[in-house]
mmCIF file of C-alpha atoms in Angstrom:
data_model
loop_
_atom_site.group_PDB
_atom_site.id
_atom_site.type_symbol
_atom_site.label_atom_id
_atom_site.label_comp_id
_atom_site.label_asym_id
_atom_site.label_seq_id
_atom_site.Cartn_x
_atom_site.Cartn_y
_atom_site.Cartn_z
ATOM 1 C CA UNK E 3 -45.396 15.931 -30.410
ATOM 2 C CA UNK E 4 -45.865 13.404 -33.212
ATOM 3 C CA UNK E 5 -45.475 9.719 -32.408
ATOM 4 C CA UNK E 6 -41.991 9.609 -33.935
ATOM 5 C CA UNK E 7 -40.841 12.433 -31.658
ATOM 6 C CA UNK E 8 -42.202 10.587 -28.610
ATOM 7 C CA UNK E 9 -40.296 7.462 -29.636
ATOM 8 C CA UNK E 10 -37.082 9.466 -30.064
ATOM 9 C CA UNK E 11 -37.611 11.011 -26.644
ATOM 10 C CA UNK E 12 -38.142 7.556 -25.125
ATOM 11 C CA UNK E 13 -35.007 6.270 -26.852
ATOM 12 C CA UNK E 14 -32.913 9.143 -25.496
ATOM 13 C CA UNK E 15 -34.229 8.641 -21.966
ATOM 14 C CA UNK E 16 -33.558 4.894 -22.101
ATOM 15 C CA UNK E 17 -30.013 5.494 -23.363
ATOM 16 C CA UNK E 18 -29.332 7.864 -20.477
ATOM 17 C CA UNK E 19 -30.816 5.464 -17.908
ATOM 18 C CA UNK E 20 -28.960 2.410 -19.221
ATOM 19 C CA UNK E 21 -25.788 4.478 -19.586
ATOM 20 C CA UNK E 22 -25.950 5.522 -15.935
ATOM 21 C CA UNK E 23 -26.396 1.893 -14.858
ATOM 22 C CA UNK E 24 -23.449 0.771 -16.995
ATOM 23 C CA UNK E 25 -21.191 3.530 -15.667
ATOM 24 C CA UNK E 26 -21.927 2.554 -12.074
ATOM 25 C CA UNK E 27 -21.440 -1.127 -12.947
ATOM 26 C CA UNK E 28 -18.014 -0.408 -14.446
ATOM 27 C CA UNK E 29 -16.996 1.594 -11.395
ATOM 28 C CA UNK E 30 -18.282 -1.204 -9.134
ATOM 29 C CA UNK E 31 -15.997 -3.680 -10.916
ATOM 30 C CA UNK E 32 -12.962 -1.872 -9.484
ATOM 31 C CA UNK E 33 -14.432 -2.129 -5.970
ATOM 32 C CA UNK E 34 -15.788 -5.640 -6.407
ATOM 33 C CA UNK E 35 -13.864 -7.144 -3.485
ATOM 34 C CA UNK E 36 -14.904 -4.374 -1.109
ATOM 35 C CA UNK E 37 -18.555 -4.764 -2.112
ATOM 36 C CA UNK E 38 -18.478 -8.549 -1.624
ATOM 37 C CA UNK E 39 -16.848 -8.129 1.781
ATOM 38 C CA UNK E 40 -19.543 -5.599 2.694
ATOM 39 C CA UNK E 41 -22.231 -8.159 1.816
ATOM 40 C CA UNK E 42 -20.554 -11.124 3.496
ATOM 41 C CA UNK E 43 -19.151 -9.592 6.693
ATOM 42 C CA UNK E 44 -22.442 -9.361 8.687
ATOM 43 C CA UNK E 45 -23.197 -13.037 8.055
ATOM 44 C CA UNK E 46 -19.641 -14.132 8.781
ATOM 45 C CA UNK E 47 -19.659 -12.184 12.031
ATOM 46 C CA UNK E 48 -22.907 -13.893 12.978
ATOM 47 C CA UNK E 49 -22.408 -17.510 11.883
ATOM 48 C CA UNK E 50 -18.926 -17.644 10.344
ATOM 49 C CA UNK E 51 -16.565 -20.386 11.504
ATOM 50 C CA UNK E 52 -13.401 -19.151 13.240
ATOM 51 C CA UNK E 53 -10.130 -19.972 11.519
ATOM 52 C CA UNK E 54 -8.828 -21.902 14.549
ATOM 53 C CA UNK E 55 -11.998 -23.955 15.046
ATOM 54 C CA UNK E 56 -11.350 -27.676 15.278
ATOM 55 C CA UNK E 57 -13.320 -29.836 12.876
ATOM 56 C CA UNK E 58 -14.585 -32.013 15.728
ATOM 57 C CA UNK E 59 -16.298 -29.031 17.351
ATOM 58 C CA UNK E 60 -18.383 -28.228 14.283
ATOM 59 C CA UNK E 61 -21.991 -29.262 14.827
ATOM 60 C CA UNK E 62 -21.456 -30.039 18.554
ATOM 61 C CA UNK E 63 -20.591 -26.872 20.411
ATOM 62 C CA UNK E 64 -21.653 -24.326 17.828
ATOM 63 C CA UNK E 65 -23.183 -24.110 14.378
ATOM 64 C CA UNK E 66 -21.125 -22.126 11.908
ATOM 65 C CA UNK E 67 -20.781 -21.802 8.171
ATOM 66 C CA UNK E 68 -18.261 -20.928 5.487
ATOM 67 C CA UNK E 69 -18.841 -19.420 2.070
ATOM 68 C CA UNK E 70 -17.810 -21.478 -0.936
ATOM 69 C CA UNK E 71 -17.476 -20.886 -4.659
ATOM 70 C CA UNK E 72 -17.929 -23.899 -6.936
ATOM 71 C CA UNK E 73 -16.793 -24.085 -10.551
ATOM 72 C CA UNK E 74 -14.310 -22.259 -12.683
ATOM 73 C CA UNK E 75 -16.713 -19.630 -14.066
ATOM 74 C CA UNK E 76 -18.533 -18.933 -10.782
ATOM 75 C CA UNK E 77 -16.135 -16.177 -9.581
ATOM 76 C CA UNK E 78 -16.592 -14.276 -12.842
ATOM 77 C CA UNK E 79 -20.383 -14.728 -12.708
ATOM 78 C CA UNK E 80 -20.477 -13.503 -9.118
ATOM 79 C CA UNK E 81 -18.445 -10.446 -10.075
ATOM 80 C CA UNK E 82 -20.885 -9.531 -12.859
ATOM 81 C CA UNK E 83 -23.928 -10.181 -10.662
ATOM 82 C CA UNK E 84 -22.624 -8.061 -7.782
ATOM 83 C CA UNK E 85 -21.610 -5.235 -10.119
ATOM 84 C CA UNK E 86 -24.988 -5.191 -11.863
ATOM 85 C CA UNK E 87 -26.878 -5.211 -8.559
ATOM 86 C CA UNK E 88 -24.732 -2.332 -7.318
ATOM 87 C CA UNK E 89 -25.327 -0.384 -10.513
ATOM 88 C CA UNK E 90 -29.099 -0.826 -10.295
ATOM 89 C CA UNK E 91 -29.268 0.279 -6.651
ATOM 90 C CA UNK E 92 -26.892 3.241 -6.776
ATOM 91 C CA UNK E 93 -28.219 4.609 -10.085
ATOM 92 C CA UNK E 94 -31.844 4.430 -8.915
ATOM 93 C CA UNK E 95 -32.245 8.242 -8.660
ATOM 94 C CA UNK E 96 -30.973 8.696 -12.225
ATOM 95 C CA UNK E 97 -33.189 6.201 -14.038
ATOM 96 C CA UNK E 98 -36.191 7.189 -11.924
ATOM 97 C CA UNK E 99 -35.610 10.813 -12.918
ATOM 98 C CA UNK E 100 -35.393 9.838 -16.596
ATOM 99 C CA UNK E 101 -38.729 8.062 -16.268
ATOM 100 C CA UNK E 102 -40.251 11.139 -14.638
ATOM 101 C CA UNK E 103 -38.762 13.458 -17.270
ATOM 102 C CA UNK E 104 -40.386 11.418 -20.047
ATOM 103 C CA UNK E 105 -43.827 11.637 -18.413
ATOM 104 C CA UNK E 106 -43.558 15.223 -17.143
ATOM 105 C CA UNK E 107 -44.496 17.086 -20.390
ATOM 106 C CA UNK E 108 -47.959 15.496 -20.344
ATOM 107 C CA UNK E 109 -48.718 16.537 -16.768
ATOM 108 C CA UNK E 110 -50.340 19.637 -15.322
ATOM 109 C CA UNK E 111 -48.387 21.979 -13.086
ATOM 110 C CA UNK E 112 -49.736 20.408 -9.896
ATOM 111 C CA UNK E 113 -49.239 16.889 -11.252
ATOM 112 C CA UNK E 114 -45.585 17.633 -12.044
ATOM 113 C CA UNK E 115 -45.000 18.748 -8.480
ATOM 114 C CA UNK E 116 -46.642 15.639 -7.055
ATOM 115 C CA UNK E 117 -44.915 13.201 -9.414
ATOM 116 C CA UNK E 118 -41.504 14.659 -8.597
ATOM 117 C CA UNK E 119 -42.352 14.292 -4.924
ATOM 118 C CA UNK E 120 -43.276 10.628 -5.500
ATOM 119 C CA UNK E 121 -39.913 9.970 -7.155
ATOM 120 C CA UNK E 122 -38.083 11.782 -4.361
ATOM 121 C CA UNK E 123 -39.952 9.763 -1.721
ATOM 122 C CA UNK E 124 -39.723 6.426 -3.530
ATOM 123 C CA UNK E 125 -35.915 6.322 -3.550
ATOM 124 C CA UNK E 126 -35.365 6.621 0.244
ATOM 125 C CA UNK E 127 -38.262 4.249 0.926
ATOM 126 C CA UNK E 128 -36.741 1.574 -1.310
ATOM 127 C CA UNK E 129 -33.296 2.117 0.188
ATOM 128 C CA UNK E 130 -34.807 1.919 3.654
ATOM 129 C CA UNK E 131 -36.312 -1.461 2.856
ATOM 130 C CA UNK E 132 -32.998 -2.638 1.435
ATOM 131 C CA UNK E 133 -31.237 -1.508 4.621
ATOM 132 C CA UNK E 134 -33.663 -3.501 6.785
ATOM 133 C CA UNK E 135 -33.082 -6.590 4.644
ATOM 134 C CA UNK E 136 -29.333 -6.161 5.035
ATOM 135 C CA UNK E 137 -29.589 -5.746 8.810
ATOM 136 C CA UNK E 138 -31.815 -8.753 9.537
ATOM 137 C CA UNK E 139 -29.910 -11.142 7.249
ATOM 138 C CA UNK E 140 -27.370 -12.139 9.975
ATOM 139 C CA UNK E 141 -30.213 -12.966 12.387
ATOM 140 C CA UNK E 142 -31.958 -14.902 9.636
ATOM 141 C CA UNK E 143 -28.813 -16.921 8.916
ATOM 142 C CA UNK E 144 -28.271 -17.661 12.605
ATOM 143 C CA UNK E 145 -31.809 -18.984 13.031
ATOM 144 C CA UNK E 146 -31.684 -21.104 9.883
ATOM 145 C CA UNK E 147 -28.362 -22.711 10.828
ATOM 146 C CA UNK E 148 -29.825 -23.894 14.120
ATOM 147 C CA UNK E 149 -31.518 -26.676 12.157
ATOM 148 C CA UNK E 150 -28.174 -28.102 11.066
ATOM 149 C CA UNK E 151 -27.839 -31.797 11.959
ATOM 150 C CA UNK E 152 -25.060 -32.850 14.315
ATOM 151 C CA UNK E 153 -21.632 -33.586 12.845
ATOM 152 C CA UNK E 154 -22.564 -31.707 9.671
ATOM 153 C CA UNK E 155 -20.643 -28.802 8.180
ATOM 154 C CA UNK E 156 -22.425 -25.803 6.676
ATOM 155 C CA UNK E 157 -21.096 -24.663 3.347
ATOM 156 C CA UNK E 158 -22.891 -21.637 1.923
ATOM 157 C CA UNK E 159 -22.539 -21.258 -1.860
ATOM 158 C CA UNK E 160 -21.787 -17.611 -2.486
ATOM 159 C CA UNK E 161 -23.954 -17.349 -5.676
ATOM 160 C CA UNK E 162 -26.994 -18.611 -3.754
ATOM 161 C CA UNK E 163 -26.288 -16.160 -0.965
ATOM 162 C CA UNK E 164 -26.136 -13.272 -3.456
ATOM 163 C CA UNK E 165 -29.443 -14.399 -4.979
ATOM 164 C CA UNK E 166 -31.056 -14.632 -1.535
ATOM 165 C CA UNK E 167 -29.803 -11.196 -0.573
ATOM 166 C CA UNK E 168 -31.041 -9.738 -3.866
ATOM 167 C CA UNK E 169 -34.512 -11.218 -3.374
ATOM 168 C CA UNK E 170 -34.710 -9.904 0.174
ATOM 169 C CA UNK E 171 -33.599 -6.440 -0.911
ATOM 170 C CA UNK E 172 -36.222 -6.364 -3.677
ATOM 171 C CA UNK E 173 -39.002 -7.727 -1.435
ATOM 172 C CA UNK E 174 -38.255 -5.367 1.444
ATOM 173 C CA UNK E 175 -37.788 -2.421 -0.903
ATOM 174 C CA UNK E 176 -41.110 -3.016 -2.660
ATOM 175 C CA UNK E 177 -42.883 -3.582 0.669
ATOM 176 C CA UNK E 178 -41.707 -0.171 1.848
ATOM 177 C CA UNK E 179 -43.277 1.340 -1.286
ATOM 178 C CA UNK E 180 -46.791 0.336 -0.139
ATOM 179 C CA UNK E 181 -47.486 3.658 1.651
ATOM 180 C CA UNK E 182 -46.377 5.560 -1.440
ATOM 181 C CA UNK E 183 -48.816 3.561 -3.601
ATOM 182 C CA UNK E 184 -51.659 4.330 -1.182
ATOM 183 C CA UNK E 185 -50.801 8.031 -1.234
ATOM 184 C CA UNK E 186 -50.739 7.984 -5.042
ATOM 185 C CA UNK E 187 -54.196 6.375 -5.113
ATOM 186 C CA UNK E 188 -55.448 9.018 -2.699
ATOM 187 C CA UNK E 189 -53.947 11.850 -4.734
ATOM 188 C CA UNK E 190 -55.619 10.419 -7.838
ATOM 189 C CA UNK E 191 -58.993 10.321 -6.101
ATOM 190 C CA UNK E 192 -59.291 6.516 -6.239
ATOM 191 C CA UNK E 193 -59.474 6.010 -2.462
ATOM 192 C CA UNK E 194 -60.150 8.315 0.482
ATOM 193 C CA UNK E 195 -58.295 8.514 3.754
ATOM 194 C CA UNK E 196 -61.409 7.512 5.687
ATOM 195 C CA UNK E 197 -61.705 4.331 3.632
ATOM 196 C CA UNK E 198 -58.010 3.550 4.167
ATOM 197 C CA UNK E 199 -58.522 3.979 7.905
ATOM 198 C CA UNK E 200 -61.397 1.501 7.754
ATOM 199 C CA UNK E 201 -59.057 -1.095 6.237
ATOM 200 C CA UNK E 202 -56.634 -1.101 9.195
ATOM 201 C CA UNK E 203 -57.508 -4.593 10.498
ATOM 202 C CA UNK E 204 -57.228 -6.270 7.104
ATOM 203 C CA UNK E 205 -54.076 -4.304 6.257
ATOM 204 C CA UNK E 206 -52.294 -5.311 9.469
ATOM 205 C CA UNK E 207 -53.218 -8.951 8.916
ATOM 206 C CA UNK E 208 -52.113 -8.829 5.275
ATOM 207 C CA UNK E 209 -48.810 -7.099 6.070
ATOM 208 C CA UNK E 210 -47.946 -9.599 8.812
ATOM 209 C CA UNK E 211 -48.877 -12.526 6.558
ATOM 210 C CA UNK E 212 -46.769 -11.071 3.754
ATOM 211 C CA UNK E 213 -43.847 -10.654 6.158
ATOM 212 C CA UNK E 214 -44.139 -14.294 7.229
ATOM 213 C CA UNK E 215 -44.127 -15.478 3.604
ATOM 214 C CA UNK E 216 -41.514 -13.091 2.230
ATOM 215 C CA UNK E 217 -38.835 -13.647 4.873
ATOM 216 C CA UNK E 218 -36.915 -16.904 4.359
ATOM 217 C CA UNK E 219 -36.564 -17.640 8.087
ATOM 218 C CA UNK E 220 -39.245 -19.161 10.306
ATOM 219 C CA UNK E 221 -38.510 -16.958 13.321
ATOM 220 C CA UNK E 222 -40.775 -14.039 14.242
ATOM 221 C CA UNK E 223 -37.842 -11.601 14.264
ATOM 222 C CA UNK E 224 -37.552 -11.367 10.498
ATOM 223 C CA UNK E 225 -41.320 -11.301 10.055
ATOM 224 C CA UNK E 226 -41.856 -8.390 12.459
ATOM 225 C CA UNK E 227 -38.732 -6.627 11.195
ATOM 226 C CA UNK E 228 -40.540 -6.344 7.847
ATOM 227 C CA UNK E 229 -44.124 -5.979 9.088
ATOM 228 C CA UNK E 230 -43.473 -3.451 11.866
ATOM 229 C CA UNK E 231 -42.036 -0.582 9.769
ATOM 230 C CA UNK E 232 -44.572 -1.183 6.964
ATOM 231 C CA UNK E 233 -47.483 -0.955 9.431
ATOM 232 C CA UNK E 234 -46.117 2.328 10.787
ATOM 233 C CA UNK E 235 -45.731 3.659 7.254
ATOM 234 C CA UNK E 236 -49.286 2.554 6.445
ATOM 235 C CA UNK E 237 -50.746 4.627 9.275
ATOM 236 C CA UNK E 238 -48.545 7.559 8.250
ATOM 237 C CA UNK E 239 -49.944 7.298 4.708
ATOM 238 C CA UNK E 240 -53.484 7.128 6.124
ATOM 239 C CA UNK E 241 -52.912 10.294 8.167
ATOM 240 C CA UNK E 242 -51.505 12.080 5.122
ATOM 241 C CA UNK E 243 -54.510 10.996 3.051
ATOM 242 C CA UNK E 244 -56.954 12.345 5.638
ATOM 243 C CA UNK E 245 -55.198 15.716 5.572
ATOM 244 C CA UNK E 246 -55.108 15.641 1.775
ATOM 245 C CA UNK E 247 -58.862 15.020 1.608
ATOM 246 C CA UNK E 248 -59.457 18.154 3.663
ATOM 247 C CA UNK E 249 -57.093 20.145 1.474
ATOM 248 C CA UNK E 250 -58.808 18.878 -1.686
ATOM 249 C CA UNK E 251 -62.196 19.938 -0.339
ATOM 250 C CA UNK E 252 -60.917 23.481 0.259
ATOM 251 C CA UNK E 253 -59.400 23.640 -3.241
ATOM 252 C CA UNK E 254 -62.598 22.366 -4.846
ATOM 253 C CA UNK E 255 -64.521 25.183 -3.199
ATOM 254 C CA UNK E 256 -62.229 27.742 -4.898
ATOM 255 C CA UNK E 257 -62.726 26.284 -8.394
ATOM 256 C CA UNK E 258 -60.317 24.693 -10.917
ATOM 257 C CA UNK E 259 -56.793 25.899 -11.627
ATOM 258 C CA UNK E 260 -55.844 27.947 -14.707
ATOM 259 C CA UNK E 261 -54.649 24.888 -16.670
ATOM 260 C CA UNK E 262 -57.566 22.629 -15.716
ATOM 261 C CA UNK E 263 -60.983 22.392 -17.340
ATOM 262 C CA UNK E 264 -64.007 23.033 -15.191
ATOM 263 C CA UNK E 265 -66.649 20.362 -14.774
ATOM 264 C CA UNK E 266 -69.733 20.818 -16.947
ATOM 265 C CA UNK E 267 -73.151 20.214 -15.471
ATOM 266 C CA UNK E 268 -74.859 17.972 -18.022
ATOM 267 C CA UNK E 269 -77.967 17.332 -15.922
ATOM 268 C CA UNK E 270 -81.099 17.886 -18.075
ATOM 269 C CA UNK E 271 -83.259 20.769 -16.942
ATOM 270 C CA UNK E 272 -86.947 20.296 -16.191
ATOM 271 C CA UNK E 273 -89.338 21.065 -19.026
ATOM 272 C CA UNK E 274 -91.673 24.012 -18.316
ATOM 273 C CA UNK E 275 -95.420 24.176 -18.739
ATOM 274 C CA UNK E 276 -96.691 23.163 -22.170
ATOM 275 C CA UNK E 277 -97.909 26.140 -24.164
ATOM 276 C CA UNK E 278 -101.221 25.335 -25.924
ATOM 277 C CA UNK E 279 -101.204 25.937 -29.657
ATOM 278 C CA UNK E 280 -104.446 26.243 -31.603
ATOM 279 C CA UNK E 281 -104.999 24.002 -34.585
ATOM 280 C CA UNK E 282 -104.867 25.704 -37.980
ATOM 281 C CA UNK E 283 -107.854 25.534 -40.315
ATOM 282 C CA UNK E 284 -106.127 23.337 -42.867
ATOM 283 C CA UNK E 285 -108.728 20.650 -43.452
ATOM 284 C CA UNK E 286 -110.864 20.801 -46.619
ATOM 285 C CA UNK E 287 -114.108 20.795 -44.687
ATOM 286 C CA UNK E 288 -112.990 23.918 -42.776
ATOM 287 C CA UNK E 289 -113.060 26.097 -45.893
ATOM 288 C CA UNK E 290 -115.806 27.010 -48.384
ATOM 289 C CA UNK E 291 -115.918 25.809 -51.924
ATOM 290 C CA UNK E 292 -115.696 29.332 -53.285
ATOM 291 C CA UNK E 293 -112.516 30.068 -51.416
ATOM 292 C CA UNK E 294 -111.096 26.720 -52.461
ATOM 293 C CA UNK E 295 -111.682 27.321 -56.103
ATOM 294 C CA UNK E 296 -110.578 30.945 -56.016
ATOM 295 C CA UNK E 297 -107.606 30.394 -53.787
ATOM 296 C CA UNK E 298 -108.726 33.213 -51.440
ATOM 297 C CA UNK E 299 -109.779 33.272 -47.790
ATOM 298 C CA UNK E 300 -112.702 31.160 -46.542
ATOM 299 C CA UNK E 301 -115.807 32.583 -44.964
ATOM 300 C CA UNK E 302 -114.705 31.697 -41.419
ATOM 301 C CA UNK E 303 -110.959 31.676 -42.069
ATOM 302 C CA UNK E 304 -108.631 34.435 -43.239
ATOM 303 C CA UNK E 305 -105.886 32.019 -44.414
ATOM 304 C CA UNK E 306 -105.520 31.724 -48.200
ATOM 305 C CA UNK E 307 -106.257 28.211 -49.402
ATOM 306 C CA UNK E 308 -105.845 26.161 -52.521
ATOM 307 C CA UNK E 309 -108.023 23.106 -53.055
ATOM 308 C CA UNK E 310 -109.053 23.216 -49.424
ATOM 309 C CA UNK E 311 -105.422 23.288 -48.043
ATOM 310 C CA UNK E 312 -103.348 26.201 -46.837
ATOM 311 C CA UNK E 313 -99.839 26.920 -48.188
ATOM 312 C CA UNK E 314 -97.993 25.113 -45.369
ATOM 313 C CA UNK E 315 -99.944 21.926 -45.877
#
């Protein structure tokens, strides 16, 4: 298509993706209280202060916390933030499909199949990482509140809690996409399964270090809750890449597909033996004066000459 048609196609896809996000956001506004309760309940069950707890017991017998909202505009801001986050997460399959649909016309038949599989696998992987972040957040809050000084009360600003939860969901979701990225590199021929298997020591160290930095708590529970599943997924991606390398070798032996161009062998061929060519009698001294003046053949040469030179010269 011309460039203008591509831009129109991109505009239409963006409108559909943004429209899906807005629709889910509007629906989430009607269930705002239920969504906030869903986000807060695990932490309140873990570290929330009971309603009948005496103020003198806070900081002595147990460490607990209560959510707070400061300012007149904060409740409205929290409502918009929670609704937008819900719209982005729930509408993920729709805007990912719109992205795939925009790129699909420029792909081969096999590439379309693989790209659709990547989109289908990326959504559950991201949601799986978000689920892990949601599940370890109560443990993270319990560990962090253990550092509360005595006779101090923990007040957790709800906007900061929403921001922390959003960051953890994004970090865990993107970390769970690492195996998919490795598989994509293997499918594109950038890295082999054998090379990925050789990286296992550095990958385990890097994943554990990333888990220690990405999780806000200092306890090993949150770190291994992120690193453990990612390491398992890494070895699963390595096994898939090894099998894919074998499959690619079998396909290469059969030749290219109908919609793919075959590779051209541009290696120069060896030059054969040089064929000797005799020199022509084109010099003036090789012809007689009579032939030169008459323009006929010389005494020892049958080539017509003019002024001692043949026609080609």
